[in-house]
Amino acid sequence: MATSKIFQHGTLGLLVPGLYDGTITAGELLTHGDTGIGTLDGLNGEVIILDGHAYQAREDGQVREIDATETLPFASVHFEAPQHTAKLQQLNQAAFQQQVQADYQLTNVFAAVRVDGLFKHIKTRVAPHQVKPYQSLVAATAKQPEFEGTNVQGTIIGYFAPHLFQGATVGGFHLHFLSADHQLGGHLLDFEIDQAQLKVQNFADFQVHLPIDNADYLTEKFDNATIDAAINQAER
Ligand SMILES: [Zn+2]
């Protein structure tokens, strides 16, 4: 059931003041897409969704598959049907992002980006599990475990969004990683591609599904300047 849209539950902005309660089940999320990224209830780690399976990279470095009943405050998914594929080799993160944005004219476009292959170097971080009363995103992610690997086989999955949508989501690239052996995962901080295959999927439609039954969401006073600064600090 391929559709040409991104389905996003929640906003990146709602994480900024600390609205970390899960408001959609993984089971429901997976009815809207088989591929994507997110975080779990309580900002508990980094979520990577590949081929219809959702995984959690935990702050202790373990990776596990998520049960259908677990909940997420924020996630983006789509059904994988890439329009473009290409072979990549010997590219660092900055060169990769510049090349992909230019080659596929992504600047004003929503796109999913997937890279499968061998990576010379991978560096991830994993948001630590929060308990109530929740701290802000910047405070919650001020100290977070980082993980590194060299010569790792695995998959980068994530999105490019136009900067106009910073706050609703992350403007620019937002990428997660999962190794093929499920020993390394998380939010990508740095990487270097050895040999890999790139898939790019453009979307004309960006669907935002809001947690309108969540009392904290309904009463929060969101501030755009705070959200923008927090995303730049916590999500890049
Ligand atoms: Zn992330």
mmCIF file of C-alpha atoms and ligand atoms in Angstrom:
data_model
loop_
_atom_site.group_PDB
_atom_site.id
_atom_site.type_symbol
_atom_site.label_atom_id
_atom_site.label_comp_id
_atom_site.label_asym_id
_atom_site.label_seq_id
_atom_site.Cartn_x
_atom_site.Cartn_y
_atom_site.Cartn_z
ATOM 1 C CA MET A 1 0.000 0.000 0.000
ATOM 2 C CA ALA A 2 2.426 2.619 -1.113
ATOM 3 C CA THR A 3 1.449 6.230 -0.579
ATOM 4 C CA SER A 4 3.421 9.306 -1.578
ATOM 5 C CA LYS A 5 3.254 11.052 1.775
ATOM 6 C CA ILE A 6 5.059 11.365 5.065
ATOM 7 C CA PHE A 7 2.876 10.624 8.063
ATOM 8 C CA GLN A 8 4.164 12.377 11.155
ATOM 9 C CA HIS A 9 2.724 11.915 14.612
ATOM 10 C CA GLY A 10 3.295 14.930 16.865
ATOM 11 C CA THR A 11 5.782 17.705 16.226
ATOM 12 C CA LEU A 12 9.463 18.044 17.050
ATOM 13 C CA GLY A 13 8.360 21.268 18.738
ATOM 14 C CA LEU A 14 6.273 19.439 21.323
ATOM 15 C CA LEU A 15 9.389 17.666 22.578
ATOM 16 C CA VAL A 16 11.104 21.002 23.271
ATOM 17 C CA PRO A 17 9.205 21.910 26.486
ATOM 18 C CA GLY A 18 9.215 18.218 27.486
ATOM 19 C CA LEU A 19 5.953 16.671 26.252
ATOM 20 C CA TYR A 20 7.408 13.164 26.161
ATOM 21 C CA ASP A 21 4.291 11.079 26.873
ATOM 22 C CA GLY A 22 3.629 8.555 24.130
ATOM 23 C CA THR A 23 0.413 9.387 22.270
ATOM 24 C CA ILE A 24 0.346 6.835 19.434
ATOM 25 C CA THR A 25 1.009 3.098 19.587
ATOM 26 C CA ALA A 26 3.720 1.550 17.462
ATOM 27 C CA GLY A 27 1.045 -0.724 16.020
ATOM 28 C CA GLU A 28 -1.022 2.205 14.774
ATOM 29 C CA LEU A 29 2.064 4.065 13.555
ATOM 30 C CA LEU A 30 3.079 1.102 11.399
ATOM 31 C CA THR A 31 -0.285 1.222 9.599
ATOM 32 C CA HIS A 32 0.881 4.601 8.200
ATOM 33 C CA GLY A 33 4.312 3.506 7.007
ATOM 34 C CA ASP A 34 6.930 0.756 7.022
ATOM 35 C CA THR A 35 9.993 3.008 7.295
ATOM 36 C CA GLY A 36 10.896 5.977 9.488
ATOM 37 C CA ILE A 37 12.293 7.434 12.729
ATOM 38 C CA GLY A 38 11.060 8.657 16.115
ATOM 39 C CA THR A 39 11.415 8.387 19.873
ATOM 40 C CA LEU A 40 9.564 6.359 22.526
ATOM 41 C CA ASP A 41 7.418 7.373 25.508
ATOM 42 C CA GLY A 42 9.598 9.268 28.006
ATOM 43 C CA LEU A 43 12.092 10.241 25.272
ATOM 44 C CA ASN A 44 13.305 6.673 25.747
ATOM 45 C CA GLY A 45 15.993 6.224 23.125
ATOM 46 C CA GLU A 46 15.975 6.545 19.351
ATOM 47 C CA VAL A 47 13.526 4.733 17.076
ATOM 48 C CA ILE A 48 14.506 3.282 13.710
ATOM 49 C CA ILE A 49 11.781 1.754 11.498
ATOM 50 C CA LEU A 50 12.900 -0.427 8.604
ATOM 51 C CA ASP A 51 10.906 -2.849 6.446
ATOM 52 C CA GLY A 52 7.879 -2.722 8.766
ATOM 53 C CA HIS A 53 9.829 -3.386 11.980
ATOM 54 C CA ALA A 54 10.361 -0.710 14.652
ATOM 55 C CA TYR A 55 13.518 -0.830 16.764
ATOM 56 C CA GLN A 56 14.625 1.092 19.832
ATOM 57 C CA ALA A 57 18.277 2.049 20.300
ATOM 58 C CA ARG A 58 18.547 2.361 24.072
ATOM 59 C CA GLU A 59 20.802 4.571 26.145
ATOM 60 C CA ASP A 60 22.691 1.453 27.356
ATOM 61 C CA GLY A 61 23.663 0.718 23.749
ATOM 62 C CA GLN A 62 21.291 -2.222 23.267
ATOM 63 C CA VAL A 63 18.890 -2.438 20.326
ATOM 64 C CA ARG A 64 15.534 -4.205 20.619
ATOM 65 C CA GLU A 65 12.374 -4.539 18.570
ATOM 66 C CA ILE A 66 9.451 -2.438 19.815
ATOM 67 C CA ASP A 67 6.130 -4.103 20.750
ATOM 68 C CA ALA A 68 2.943 -2.953 18.989
ATOM 69 C CA THR A 69 1.516 -1.673 22.305
ATOM 70 C CA GLU A 70 4.420 0.670 23.088
ATOM 71 C CA THR A 71 3.776 4.376 22.512
ATOM 72 C CA LEU A 72 5.637 7.287 20.929
ATOM 73 C CA PRO A 73 5.309 11.086 21.347
ATOM 74 C CA PHE A 74 6.934 11.822 17.976
ATOM 75 C CA ALA A 75 7.596 9.787 14.858
ATOM 76 C CA SER A 76 7.676 10.135 11.067
ATOM 77 C CA VAL A 77 6.950 7.224 8.723
ATOM 78 C CA HIS A 78 6.280 6.524 5.058
ATOM 79 C CA PHE A 79 5.838 3.549 2.790
ATOM 80 C CA GLU A 80 9.127 2.977 1.028
ATOM 81 C CA ALA A 81 8.976 3.500 -2.742
ATOM 82 C CA PRO A 82 12.104 5.448 -3.742
ATOM 83 C CA GLN A 83 12.184 7.362 -7.045
ATOM 84 C CA HIS A 84 15.984 7.563 -7.116
ATOM 85 C CA THR A 85 18.827 5.185 -6.378
ATOM 86 C CA ALA A 86 22.547 5.774 -6.679
ATOM 87 C CA LYS A 87 25.843 4.244 -5.639
ATOM 88 C CA LEU A 88 27.919 6.214 -3.157
ATOM 89 C CA GLN A 89 31.496 5.829 -2.059
ATOM 90 C CA GLN A 90 34.012 7.645 0.140
ATOM 91 C CA LEU A 91 31.743 10.412 1.397
ATOM 92 C CA ASN A 92 31.697 12.089 4.789
ATOM 93 C CA GLN A 93 28.519 13.498 6.314
ATOM 94 C CA ALA A 94 28.987 17.089 5.158
ATOM 95 C CA ALA A 95 29.783 16.055 1.577
ATOM 96 C CA PHE A 96 26.913 13.549 1.582
ATOM 97 C CA GLN A 97 24.369 16.131 2.733
ATOM 98 C CA GLN A 98 25.564 18.781 0.306
ATOM 99 C CA GLN A 99 25.587 16.329 -2.620
ATOM 100 C CA VAL A 100 22.193 14.755 -1.922
ATOM 101 C CA GLN A 101 20.488 18.099 -1.341
ATOM 102 C CA ALA A 102 21.923 19.463 -4.605
ATOM 103 C CA ASP A 103 21.590 16.372 -6.829
ATOM 104 C CA TYR A 104 17.906 15.822 -6.010
ATOM 105 C CA GLN A 105 16.938 19.500 -5.554
ATOM 106 C CA LEU A 106 15.694 18.853 -2.031
ATOM 107 C CA THR A 107 15.875 22.378 -0.623
ATOM 108 C CA ASN A 108 12.113 22.960 -0.749
ATOM 109 C CA VAL A 109 11.040 19.314 -0.764
ATOM 110 C CA PHE A 110 10.203 16.656 1.811
ATOM 111 C CA ALA A 111 12.230 13.531 1.145
ATOM 112 C CA ALA A 112 13.144 10.254 2.755
ATOM 113 C CA VAL A 113 16.797 9.302 2.550
ATOM 114 C CA ARG A 114 18.029 5.733 3.034
ATOM 115 C CA VAL A 115 21.632 4.576 2.724
ATOM 116 C CA ASP A 116 22.501 0.863 2.953
ATOM 117 C CA GLY A 117 26.111 -0.237 2.937
ATOM 118 C CA LEU A 118 29.480 -0.199 4.595
ATOM 119 C CA PHE A 119 30.479 2.752 6.755
ATOM 120 C CA LYS A 120 34.071 3.533 7.705
ATOM 121 C CA HIS A 121 32.883 5.385 10.747
ATOM 122 C CA ILE A 122 29.592 5.876 12.565
ATOM 123 C CA LYS A 123 28.878 8.051 15.584
ATOM 124 C CA THR A 124 25.438 8.088 17.189
ATOM 125 C CA ARG A 125 23.847 9.414 20.326
ATOM 126 C CA VAL A 126 20.844 8.129 22.211
ATOM 127 C CA ALA A 127 18.454 10.283 24.226
ATOM 128 C CA PRO A 128 18.284 9.106 27.850
ATOM 129 C CA HIS A 129 14.953 7.911 29.289
ATOM 130 C CA GLN A 130 13.164 10.702 31.177
ATOM 131 C CA VAL A 131 10.847 10.421 34.172
ATOM 132 C CA LYS A 132 8.274 12.948 35.342
ATOM 133 C CA PRO A 133 8.430 15.827 36.005
ATOM 134 C CA TYR A 134 9.987 16.038 32.527
ATOM 135 C CA GLN A 135 12.853 18.430 31.810
ATOM 136 C CA SER A 136 13.058 20.422 28.580
ATOM 137 C CA LEU A 137 14.620 18.768 25.525
ATOM 138 C CA VAL A 138 17.821 20.805 25.834
ATOM 139 C CA ALA A 139 18.220 19.828 29.507
ATOM 140 C CA ALA A 140 17.245 16.200 28.861
ATOM 141 C CA THR A 141 19.802 15.838 26.065
ATOM 142 C CA ALA A 142 22.615 17.878 27.640
ATOM 143 C CA LYS A 143 24.293 14.649 28.704
ATOM 144 C CA GLN A 144 23.620 11.687 26.477
ATOM 145 C CA PRO A 145 25.548 8.561 25.646
ATOM 146 C CA GLU A 146 27.383 8.431 22.322
ATOM 147 C CA PHE A 147 28.321 5.284 20.443
ATOM 148 C CA GLU A 148 30.898 4.745 17.721
ATOM 149 C CA GLY A 149 31.780 2.035 15.279
ATOM 150 C CA THR A 150 34.293 1.526 12.486
ATOM 151 C CA ASN A 151 33.743 -0.540 9.336
ATOM 152 C CA VAL A 152 30.087 -1.058 10.169
ATOM 153 C CA GLN A 153 27.529 -2.586 7.820
ATOM 154 C CA GLY A 154 24.170 -0.909 8.276
ATOM 155 C CA THR A 155 21.451 1.516 7.269
ATOM 156 C CA ILE A 156 20.945 5.246 7.569
ATOM 157 C CA ILE A 157 17.275 6.220 7.521
ATOM 158 C CA GLY A 158 15.762 9.655 7.904
ATOM 159 C CA TYR A 159 14.312 12.710 6.256
ATOM 160 C CA PHE A 160 15.070 16.015 4.652
ATOM 161 C CA ALA A 161 12.534 18.781 5.342
ATOM 162 C CA PRO A 162 12.432 22.360 4.041
ATOM 163 C CA HIS A 163 13.689 24.844 6.645
ATOM 164 C CA LEU A 164 10.264 26.498 6.550
ATOM 165 C CA PHE A 165 9.045 23.478 8.568
ATOM 166 C CA GLN A 166 11.618 23.739 11.362
ATOM 167 C CA GLY A 167 9.577 23.321 14.528
ATOM 168 C CA ALA A 168 6.932 21.101 13.003
ATOM 169 C CA THR A 169 9.863 18.786 12.345
ATOM 170 C CA VAL A 170 13.637 19.194 11.937
ATOM 171 C CA GLY A 171 14.410 21.563 9.048
ATOM 172 C CA GLY A 172 17.154 19.992 6.908
ATOM 173 C CA PHE A 173 18.423 16.445 7.446
ATOM 174 C CA HIS A 174 17.374 14.309 10.424
ATOM 175 C CA LEU A 175 19.042 10.902 10.202
ATOM 176 C CA HIS A 176 19.119 7.769 12.368
ATOM 177 C CA PHE A 177 21.278 4.647 12.001
ATOM 178 C CA LEU A 178 20.920 0.919 12.652
ATOM 179 C CA SER A 179 23.718 -1.555 12.058
ATOM 180 C CA ALA A 180 22.923 -4.774 10.197
ATOM 181 C CA ASP A 181 23.814 -6.827 13.296
ATOM 182 C CA HIS A 182 21.668 -4.563 15.534
ATOM 183 C CA GLN A 183 24.666 -3.855 17.771
ATOM 184 C CA LEU A 184 24.814 -0.108 17.032
ATOM 185 C CA GLY A 185 22.040 2.419 16.563
ATOM 186 C CA GLY A 186 20.809 5.892 17.358
ATOM 187 C CA HIS A 187 20.517 9.472 16.163
ATOM 188 C CA LEU A 188 23.373 10.100 13.732
ATOM 189 C CA LEU A 189 25.982 12.634 14.786
ATOM 190 C CA ASP A 190 28.646 11.783 12.224
ATOM 191 C CA PHE A 191 29.392 9.194 9.573
ATOM 192 C CA GLU A 192 31.683 8.338 6.716
ATOM 193 C CA ILE A 193 30.476 6.159 3.865
ATOM 194 C CA ASP A 194 32.800 3.551 2.380
ATOM 195 C CA GLN A 195 30.501 1.896 -0.191
ATOM 196 C CA ALA A 196 26.731 2.237 -0.098
ATOM 197 C CA GLN A 197 23.499 2.451 -2.022
ATOM 198 C CA LEU A 198 21.391 5.598 -1.715
ATOM 199 C CA LYS A 199 17.604 5.694 -2.052
ATOM 200 C CA VAL A 200 15.752 9.018 -2.229
ATOM 201 C CA GLN A 201 11.981 9.363 -2.105
ATOM 202 C CA ASN A 202 10.291 12.734 -2.603
ATOM 203 C CA PHE A 203 6.916 13.589 -1.107
ATOM 204 C CA ALA A 204 4.377 16.157 -2.208
ATOM 205 C CA ASP A 205 2.395 15.562 0.985
ATOM 206 C CA PHE A 206 3.347 15.975 4.642
ATOM 207 C CA GLN A 207 0.605 14.815 7.008
ATOM 208 C CA VAL A 208 0.808 15.946 10.638
ATOM 209 C CA HIS A 209 -1.268 13.977 13.117
ATOM 210 C CA LEU A 210 -1.609 15.820 16.457
ATOM 211 C CA PRO A 211 -2.228 14.357 19.943
ATOM 212 C CA ILE A 212 -5.490 16.232 20.529
ATOM 213 C CA ASP A 213 -6.477 14.005 23.463
ATOM 214 C CA ASN A 214 -3.338 14.898 25.439
ATOM 215 C CA ALA A 215 -4.086 17.542 28.103
ATOM 216 C CA ASP A 216 -0.486 18.765 28.304
ATOM 217 C CA TYR A 217 -0.378 19.311 24.548
ATOM 218 C CA LEU A 218 -3.623 21.287 24.588
ATOM 219 C CA THR A 219 -2.429 23.729 27.266
ATOM 220 C CA GLU A 220 1.237 24.185 26.276
ATOM 221 C CA LYS A 221 2.243 27.687 25.082
ATOM 222 C CA PHE A 222 4.736 26.992 22.301
ATOM 223 C CA ASP A 223 7.320 29.618 21.481
ATOM 224 C CA ASN A 224 8.857 29.524 17.989
ATOM 225 C CA ALA A 225 12.178 31.141 18.898
ATOM 226 C CA THR A 226 12.767 28.722 21.797
ATOM 227 C CA ILE A 227 11.806 25.750 19.622
ATOM 228 C CA ASP A 228 14.152 26.804 16.815
ATOM 229 C CA ALA A 229 17.124 27.259 19.164
ATOM 230 C CA ALA A 230 16.407 23.975 20.960
ATOM 231 C CA ILE A 231 16.185 21.972 17.720
ATOM 232 C CA ASN A 232 19.478 23.432 16.519
ATOM 233 C CA GLN A 233 21.102 22.468 19.803
ATOM 234 C CA ALA A 234 19.513 19.084 20.474
ATOM 235 C CA GLU A 235 18.834 17.558 17.060
ATOM 236 C CA ARG A 236 21.924 18.260 14.977
HETATM 237 ZN ZN ZN B 1 16.801 11.900 15.928
#
